[in-house]
Short mmCIF file of C-alpha atoms and ligand atoms in Angstrom, two decimals:
data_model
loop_
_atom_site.label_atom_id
_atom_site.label_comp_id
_atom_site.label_asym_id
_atom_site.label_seq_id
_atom_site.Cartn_x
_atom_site.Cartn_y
_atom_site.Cartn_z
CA UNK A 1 8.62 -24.38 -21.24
CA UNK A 2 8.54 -27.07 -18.99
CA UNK A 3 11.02 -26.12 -16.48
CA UNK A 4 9.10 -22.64 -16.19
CA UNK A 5 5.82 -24.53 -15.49
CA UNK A 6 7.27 -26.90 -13.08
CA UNK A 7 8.83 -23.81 -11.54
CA UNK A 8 5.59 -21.82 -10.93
CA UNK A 9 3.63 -24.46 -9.66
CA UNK A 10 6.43 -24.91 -7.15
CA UNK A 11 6.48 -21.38 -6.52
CA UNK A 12 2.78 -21.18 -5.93
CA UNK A 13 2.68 -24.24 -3.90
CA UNK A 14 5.29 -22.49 -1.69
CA UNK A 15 3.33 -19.30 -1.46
CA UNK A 16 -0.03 -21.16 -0.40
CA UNK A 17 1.94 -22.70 2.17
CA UNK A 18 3.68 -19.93 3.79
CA UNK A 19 -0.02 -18.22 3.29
CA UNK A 20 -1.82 -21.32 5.70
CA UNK A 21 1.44 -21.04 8.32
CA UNK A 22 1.20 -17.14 8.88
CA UNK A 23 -2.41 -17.27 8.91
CA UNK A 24 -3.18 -20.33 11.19
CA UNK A 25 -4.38 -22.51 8.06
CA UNK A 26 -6.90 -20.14 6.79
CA UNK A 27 -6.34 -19.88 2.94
CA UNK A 28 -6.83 -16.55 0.59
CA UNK A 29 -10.23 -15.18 -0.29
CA UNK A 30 -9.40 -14.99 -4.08
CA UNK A 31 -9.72 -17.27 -7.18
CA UNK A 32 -6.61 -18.43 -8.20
CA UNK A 33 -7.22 -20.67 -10.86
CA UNK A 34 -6.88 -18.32 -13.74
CA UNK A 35 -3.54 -16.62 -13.08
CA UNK A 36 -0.46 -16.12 -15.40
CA UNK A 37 3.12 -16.65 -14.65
CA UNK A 38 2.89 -13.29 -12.89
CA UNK A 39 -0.45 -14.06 -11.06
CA UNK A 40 -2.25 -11.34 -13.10
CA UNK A 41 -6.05 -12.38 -14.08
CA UNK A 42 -8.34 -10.60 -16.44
CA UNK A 43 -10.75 -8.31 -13.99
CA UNK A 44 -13.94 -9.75 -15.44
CA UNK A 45 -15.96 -6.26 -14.84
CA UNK A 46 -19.43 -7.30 -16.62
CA UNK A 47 -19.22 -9.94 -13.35
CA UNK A 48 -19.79 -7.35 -10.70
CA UNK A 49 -22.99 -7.06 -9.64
CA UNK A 50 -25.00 -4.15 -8.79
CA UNK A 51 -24.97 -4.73 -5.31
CA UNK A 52 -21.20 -4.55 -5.61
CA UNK A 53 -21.10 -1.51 -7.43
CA UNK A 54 -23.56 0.05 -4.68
CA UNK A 55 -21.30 -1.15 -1.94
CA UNK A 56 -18.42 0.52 -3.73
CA UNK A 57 -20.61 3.60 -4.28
CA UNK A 58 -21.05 3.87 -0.64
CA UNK A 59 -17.33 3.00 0.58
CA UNK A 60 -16.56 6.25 -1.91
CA UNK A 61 -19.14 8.18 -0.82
CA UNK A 62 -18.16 7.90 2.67
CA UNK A 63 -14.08 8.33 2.20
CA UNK A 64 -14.75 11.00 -0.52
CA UNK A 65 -16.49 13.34 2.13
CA UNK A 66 -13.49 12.69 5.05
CA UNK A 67 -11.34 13.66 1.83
CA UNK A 68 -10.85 17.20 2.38
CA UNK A 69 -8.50 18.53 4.21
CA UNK A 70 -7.03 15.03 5.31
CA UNK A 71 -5.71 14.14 2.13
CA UNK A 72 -2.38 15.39 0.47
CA UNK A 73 -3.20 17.69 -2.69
CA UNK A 74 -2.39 14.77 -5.18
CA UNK A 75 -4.73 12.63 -4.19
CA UNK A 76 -7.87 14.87 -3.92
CA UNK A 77 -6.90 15.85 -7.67
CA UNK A 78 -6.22 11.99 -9.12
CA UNK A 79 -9.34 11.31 -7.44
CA UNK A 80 -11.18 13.59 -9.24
CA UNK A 81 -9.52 12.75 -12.71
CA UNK A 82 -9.82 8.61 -12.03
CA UNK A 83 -13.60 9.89 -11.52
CA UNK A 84 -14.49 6.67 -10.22
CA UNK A 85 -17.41 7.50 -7.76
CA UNK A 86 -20.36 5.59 -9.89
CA UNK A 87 -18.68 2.06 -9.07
CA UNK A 88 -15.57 -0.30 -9.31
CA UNK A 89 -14.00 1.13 -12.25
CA UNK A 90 -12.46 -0.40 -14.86
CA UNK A 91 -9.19 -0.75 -14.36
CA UNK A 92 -8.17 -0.89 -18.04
CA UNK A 93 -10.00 2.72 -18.14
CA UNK A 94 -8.00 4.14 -15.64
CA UNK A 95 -5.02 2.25 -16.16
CA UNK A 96 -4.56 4.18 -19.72
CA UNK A 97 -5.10 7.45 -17.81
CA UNK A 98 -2.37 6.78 -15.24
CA UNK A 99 0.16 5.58 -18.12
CA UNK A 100 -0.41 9.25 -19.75
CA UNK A 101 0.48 10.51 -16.50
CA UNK A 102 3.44 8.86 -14.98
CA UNK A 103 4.16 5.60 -16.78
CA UNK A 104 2.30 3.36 -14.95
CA UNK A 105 0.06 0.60 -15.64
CA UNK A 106 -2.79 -1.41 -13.28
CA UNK A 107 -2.65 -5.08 -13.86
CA UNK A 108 -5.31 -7.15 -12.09
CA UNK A 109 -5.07 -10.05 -9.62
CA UNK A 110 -6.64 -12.27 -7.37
CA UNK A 111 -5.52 -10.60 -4.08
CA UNK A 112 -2.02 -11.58 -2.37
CA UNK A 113 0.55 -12.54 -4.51
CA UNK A 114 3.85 -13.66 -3.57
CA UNK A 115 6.57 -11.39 -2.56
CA UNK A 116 9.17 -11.62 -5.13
CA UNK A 117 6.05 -11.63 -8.03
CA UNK A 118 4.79 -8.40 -6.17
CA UNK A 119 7.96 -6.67 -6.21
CA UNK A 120 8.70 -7.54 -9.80
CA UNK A 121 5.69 -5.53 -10.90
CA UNK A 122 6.82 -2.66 -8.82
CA UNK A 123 10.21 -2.10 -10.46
CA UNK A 124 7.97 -2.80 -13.97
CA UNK A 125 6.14 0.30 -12.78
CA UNK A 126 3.14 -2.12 -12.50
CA UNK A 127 0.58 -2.21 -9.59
CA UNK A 128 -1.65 -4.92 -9.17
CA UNK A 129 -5.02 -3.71 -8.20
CA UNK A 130 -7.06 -7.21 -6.32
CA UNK A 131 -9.98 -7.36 -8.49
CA UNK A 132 -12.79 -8.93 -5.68
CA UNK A 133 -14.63 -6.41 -3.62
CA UNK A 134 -15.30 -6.89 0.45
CA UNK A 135 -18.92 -8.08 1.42
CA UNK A 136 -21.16 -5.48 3.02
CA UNK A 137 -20.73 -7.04 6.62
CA UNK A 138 -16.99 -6.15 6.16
CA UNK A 139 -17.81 -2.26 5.57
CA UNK A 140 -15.62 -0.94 8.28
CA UNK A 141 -12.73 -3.90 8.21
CA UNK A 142 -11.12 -6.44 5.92
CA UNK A 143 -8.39 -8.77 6.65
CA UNK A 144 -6.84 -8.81 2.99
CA UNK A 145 -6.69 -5.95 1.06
CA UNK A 146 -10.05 -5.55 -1.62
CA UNK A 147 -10.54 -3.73 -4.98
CA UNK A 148 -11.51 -0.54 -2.76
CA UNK A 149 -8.55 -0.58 -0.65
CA UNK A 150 -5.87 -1.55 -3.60
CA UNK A 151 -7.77 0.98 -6.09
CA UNK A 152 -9.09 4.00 -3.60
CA UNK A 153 -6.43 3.92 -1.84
CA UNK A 154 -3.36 3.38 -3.82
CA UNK A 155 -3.78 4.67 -7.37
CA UNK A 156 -4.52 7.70 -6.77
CA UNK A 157 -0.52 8.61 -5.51
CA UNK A 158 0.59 6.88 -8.02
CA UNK A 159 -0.24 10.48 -10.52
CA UNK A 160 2.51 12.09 -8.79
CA UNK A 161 5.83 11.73 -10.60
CA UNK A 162 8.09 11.64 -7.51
CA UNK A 163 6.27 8.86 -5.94
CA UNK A 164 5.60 6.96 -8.43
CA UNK A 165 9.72 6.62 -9.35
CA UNK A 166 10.01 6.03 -5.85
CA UNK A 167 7.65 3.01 -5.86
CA UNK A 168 9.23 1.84 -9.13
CA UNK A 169 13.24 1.99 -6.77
CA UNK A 170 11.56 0.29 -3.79
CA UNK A 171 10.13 -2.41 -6.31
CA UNK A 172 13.77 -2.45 -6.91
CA UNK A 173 15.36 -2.38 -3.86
CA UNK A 174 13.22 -5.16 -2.14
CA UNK A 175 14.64 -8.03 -4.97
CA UNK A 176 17.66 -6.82 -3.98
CA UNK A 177 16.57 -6.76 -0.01
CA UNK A 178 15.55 -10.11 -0.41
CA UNK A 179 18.87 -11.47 -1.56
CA UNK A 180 20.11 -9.62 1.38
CA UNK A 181 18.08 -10.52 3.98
CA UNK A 182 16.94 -6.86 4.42
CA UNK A 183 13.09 -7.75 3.64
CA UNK A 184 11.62 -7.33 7.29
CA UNK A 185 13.23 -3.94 6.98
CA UNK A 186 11.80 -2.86 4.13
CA UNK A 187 8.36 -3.72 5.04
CA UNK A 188 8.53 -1.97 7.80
CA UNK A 189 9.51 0.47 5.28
CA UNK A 190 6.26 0.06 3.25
CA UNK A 191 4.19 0.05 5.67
CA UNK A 192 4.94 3.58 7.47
CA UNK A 193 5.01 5.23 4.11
CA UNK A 194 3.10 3.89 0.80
CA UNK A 195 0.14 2.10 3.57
CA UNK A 196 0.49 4.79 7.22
CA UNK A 197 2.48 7.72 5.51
CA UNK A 198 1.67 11.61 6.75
CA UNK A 199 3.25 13.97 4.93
CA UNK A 200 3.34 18.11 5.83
CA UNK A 201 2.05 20.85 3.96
CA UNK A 202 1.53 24.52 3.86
CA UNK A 203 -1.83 24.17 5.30
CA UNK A 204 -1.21 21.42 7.86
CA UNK A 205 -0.56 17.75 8.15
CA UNK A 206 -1.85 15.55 5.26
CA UNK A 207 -2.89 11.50 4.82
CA UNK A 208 -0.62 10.55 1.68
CA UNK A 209 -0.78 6.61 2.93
CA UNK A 210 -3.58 4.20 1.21
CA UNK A 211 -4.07 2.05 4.74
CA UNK A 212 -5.29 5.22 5.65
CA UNK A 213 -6.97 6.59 2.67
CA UNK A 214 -9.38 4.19 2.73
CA UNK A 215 -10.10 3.46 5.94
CA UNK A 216 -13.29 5.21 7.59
CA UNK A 217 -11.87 6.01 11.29
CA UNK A 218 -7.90 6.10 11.33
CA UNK A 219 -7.90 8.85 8.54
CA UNK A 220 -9.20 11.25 11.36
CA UNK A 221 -7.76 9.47 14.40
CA UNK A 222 -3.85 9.98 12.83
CA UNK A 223 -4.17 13.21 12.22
CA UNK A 224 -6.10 14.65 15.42
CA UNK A 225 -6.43 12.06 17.96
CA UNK A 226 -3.36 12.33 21.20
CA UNK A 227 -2.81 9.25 21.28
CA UNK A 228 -0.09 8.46 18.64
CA UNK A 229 2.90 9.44 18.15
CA UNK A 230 4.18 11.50 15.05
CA UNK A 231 7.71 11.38 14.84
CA UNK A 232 9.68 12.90 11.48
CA UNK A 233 10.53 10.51 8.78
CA UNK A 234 13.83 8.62 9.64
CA UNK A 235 14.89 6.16 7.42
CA UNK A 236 16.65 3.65 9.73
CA UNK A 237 14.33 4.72 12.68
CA UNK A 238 11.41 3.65 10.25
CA UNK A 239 12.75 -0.28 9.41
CA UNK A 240 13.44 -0.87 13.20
CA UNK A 241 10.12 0.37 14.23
CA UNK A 242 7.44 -2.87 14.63
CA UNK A 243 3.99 -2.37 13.49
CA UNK A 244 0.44 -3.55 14.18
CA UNK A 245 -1.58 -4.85 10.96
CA UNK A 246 -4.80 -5.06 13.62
CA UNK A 247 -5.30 -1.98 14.98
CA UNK A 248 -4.82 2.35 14.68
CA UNK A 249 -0.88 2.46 14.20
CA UNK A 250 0.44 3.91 17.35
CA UNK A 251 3.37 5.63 15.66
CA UNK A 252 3.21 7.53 12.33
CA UNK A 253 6.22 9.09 10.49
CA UNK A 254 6.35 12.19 8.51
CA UNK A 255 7.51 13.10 5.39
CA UNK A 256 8.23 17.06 4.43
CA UNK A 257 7.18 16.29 0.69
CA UNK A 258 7.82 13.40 -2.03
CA UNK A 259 11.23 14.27 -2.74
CA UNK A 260 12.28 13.54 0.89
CA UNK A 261 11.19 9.96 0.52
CA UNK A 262 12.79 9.55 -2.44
CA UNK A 263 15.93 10.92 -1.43
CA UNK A 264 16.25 9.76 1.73
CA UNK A 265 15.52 5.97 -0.04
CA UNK A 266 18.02 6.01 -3.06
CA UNK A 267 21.16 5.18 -0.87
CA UNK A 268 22.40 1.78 -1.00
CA UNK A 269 20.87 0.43 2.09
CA UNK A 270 23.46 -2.61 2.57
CA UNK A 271 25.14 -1.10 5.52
CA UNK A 272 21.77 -0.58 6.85
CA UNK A 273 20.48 -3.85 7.04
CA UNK A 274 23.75 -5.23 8.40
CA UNK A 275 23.67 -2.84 11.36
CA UNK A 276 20.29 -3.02 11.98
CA UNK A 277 20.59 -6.86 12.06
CA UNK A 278 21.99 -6.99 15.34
CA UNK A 279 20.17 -4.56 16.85
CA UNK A 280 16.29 -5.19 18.49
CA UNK A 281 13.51 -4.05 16.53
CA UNK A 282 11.44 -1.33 18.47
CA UNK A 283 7.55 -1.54 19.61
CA UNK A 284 5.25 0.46 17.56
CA UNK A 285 4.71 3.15 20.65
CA UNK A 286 8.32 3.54 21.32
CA UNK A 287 9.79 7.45 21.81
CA UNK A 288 13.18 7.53 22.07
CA UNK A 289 15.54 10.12 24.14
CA UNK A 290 15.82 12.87 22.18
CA UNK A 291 13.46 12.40 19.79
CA UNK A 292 10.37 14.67 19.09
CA UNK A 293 6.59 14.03 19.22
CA UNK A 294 5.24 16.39 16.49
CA UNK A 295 2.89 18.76 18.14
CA UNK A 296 -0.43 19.09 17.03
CA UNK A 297 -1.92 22.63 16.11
N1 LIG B 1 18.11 2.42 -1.92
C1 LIG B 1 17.66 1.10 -1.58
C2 LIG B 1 18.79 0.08 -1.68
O1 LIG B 1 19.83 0.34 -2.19
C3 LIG B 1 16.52 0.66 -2.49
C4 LIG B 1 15.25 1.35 -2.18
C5 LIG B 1 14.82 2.45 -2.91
C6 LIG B 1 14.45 0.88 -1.19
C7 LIG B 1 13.63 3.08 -2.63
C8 LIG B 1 13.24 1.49 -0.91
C9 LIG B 1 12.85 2.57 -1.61
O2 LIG B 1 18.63 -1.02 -1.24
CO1 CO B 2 -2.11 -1.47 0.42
#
């Protein structure tokens, strides 16, 4: 017992650390005092207070009416289901609705957690939802993810079957990435599909990504504004491609449906991240010879 304490408090040392380096010695918003060995805390929902739940009403309110016609189908029906526009749910609620669905289960935490603890809920078929919601200066922008990002934005995809195996491999994959020094790659990954993903559909191009879902301006932006590129989904095009965390992504990539991603992920990506090693990354707003900008209807 011991060794696995002395372990974790190593661990979490190390992840505070690495936190105050990559974010010029600012710490995280959340309390951390209360997590388990897997940084999950109880979500303490009779400590919300009105005004939060009124601040959540109105970050649904607003996303709920961009909704249609932006989002892919899944989401606009999951949404409906989680019925969660009256205030921050509770996630045990919800969480028993998405286990009937696809297997998965919400666990709650503080915010960030470490990489490799992160991951290991993936490939559990776990997502950790952040349980503390953004103040009401911070409608339009947070710097760390909140309960209305991680929630709103993520659960609902999380109904379809497809995706949700396909979060469950990359949960997978990215222990194994780490070993393999493949985890730059891989975010990039993450980021232009589960966060900045479009995907097509008979009716048009659809949001499927949560950075998007439930943010107020780039859900409209990425799918009418000229300015950024949409280039097809590419695997190994995707994990060179840099990204900005700060501003409208300047490149999205599109899926043709869920079984795409997934099949286009389940290869063993070793060779990949040995050949893309020596190559250099690309900037977000790069178009390549050859390749396509999507053209907009
Ligand atoms: N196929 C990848 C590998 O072998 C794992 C993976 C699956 C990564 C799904 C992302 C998404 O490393
Ligand atoms: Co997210």
């Amino acid at each position: 017992m011991n060794a696995n304490v002395l372990d974790m408090n190593l661990n979490t040392d190390d992840f505070f650390a690495t936190v105050a380096e990559k974010s010029d010695g600012a710490s995280l918003r959340g309390d951390y005092s209360k997590i388990d060995a897997r940084y999950v805390v109880k979500q303490d929902w009779d400590a919300y207070t009105p005004e939060q739940h009124a601040l959540w009403r109105r970050l649904y309110q607003r996303q709920a009416k961009l909704i249609p016609g932006r989002a892919c189908d899944v989401f606009i029906e999951s949404l409906e289901l989680l019925n969660i526009g009256d205030g921050i749910p509770r996630f045990e609620e919800s969480s028993a609705l998405l286990f009937k669905a696809t297997g998965w289960t919400l666990v709650a935490v503080p915010g960030l957690v470490p990489d490799h603890v992160f991951f290991e809920h993936l490939a559990s078929r776990r997502f950790p939802v952040t349980v503390w919601l953004r103040d009401p200066e911070e409608f339009d922008y947070i710097v760390e993810p909140d309960v209305f990002h991680d929630f709103f934005g993520h659960v609902p995809l999380l109904f379809n079957p497809i995706f949700a195996d396909h979060l469950q491999d990359y949960g997978k994959g990215a222990l194994k990435a780490m070993k393999l020094d493949g985890l730059s790659m891989l975010a990039r990954l993450y980021w232009y599909t589960v966060e900045f993903g479009l995907i097509q559909s008979p009716e048009g191009l659809r949001v499927y990504g949560a950075g998007i879902l439930s943010s107020g301006g780039e859900i409209e932006h990425c799918l009418s504004s000229k300015a950024p590129l949409r280039l097809p989904f590419d695997v190994e095009r995707v994990m060179r491609t840099l990204y900005k965390i700060d501003s409208y992504q300047e490149t999205y990539f599109v899926i043709n449906d869920f079984k795409q991603l997934f099949d286009d992920t389940a290869p063993d990506f070793t060779p990949i991240y040995a050949r893309l090693k020596d190559l250099q990354p690309l900037a977000a707003n790069t178009l390549l010879d050859g390749e396509t900008n999507l053209q907009l209807k």
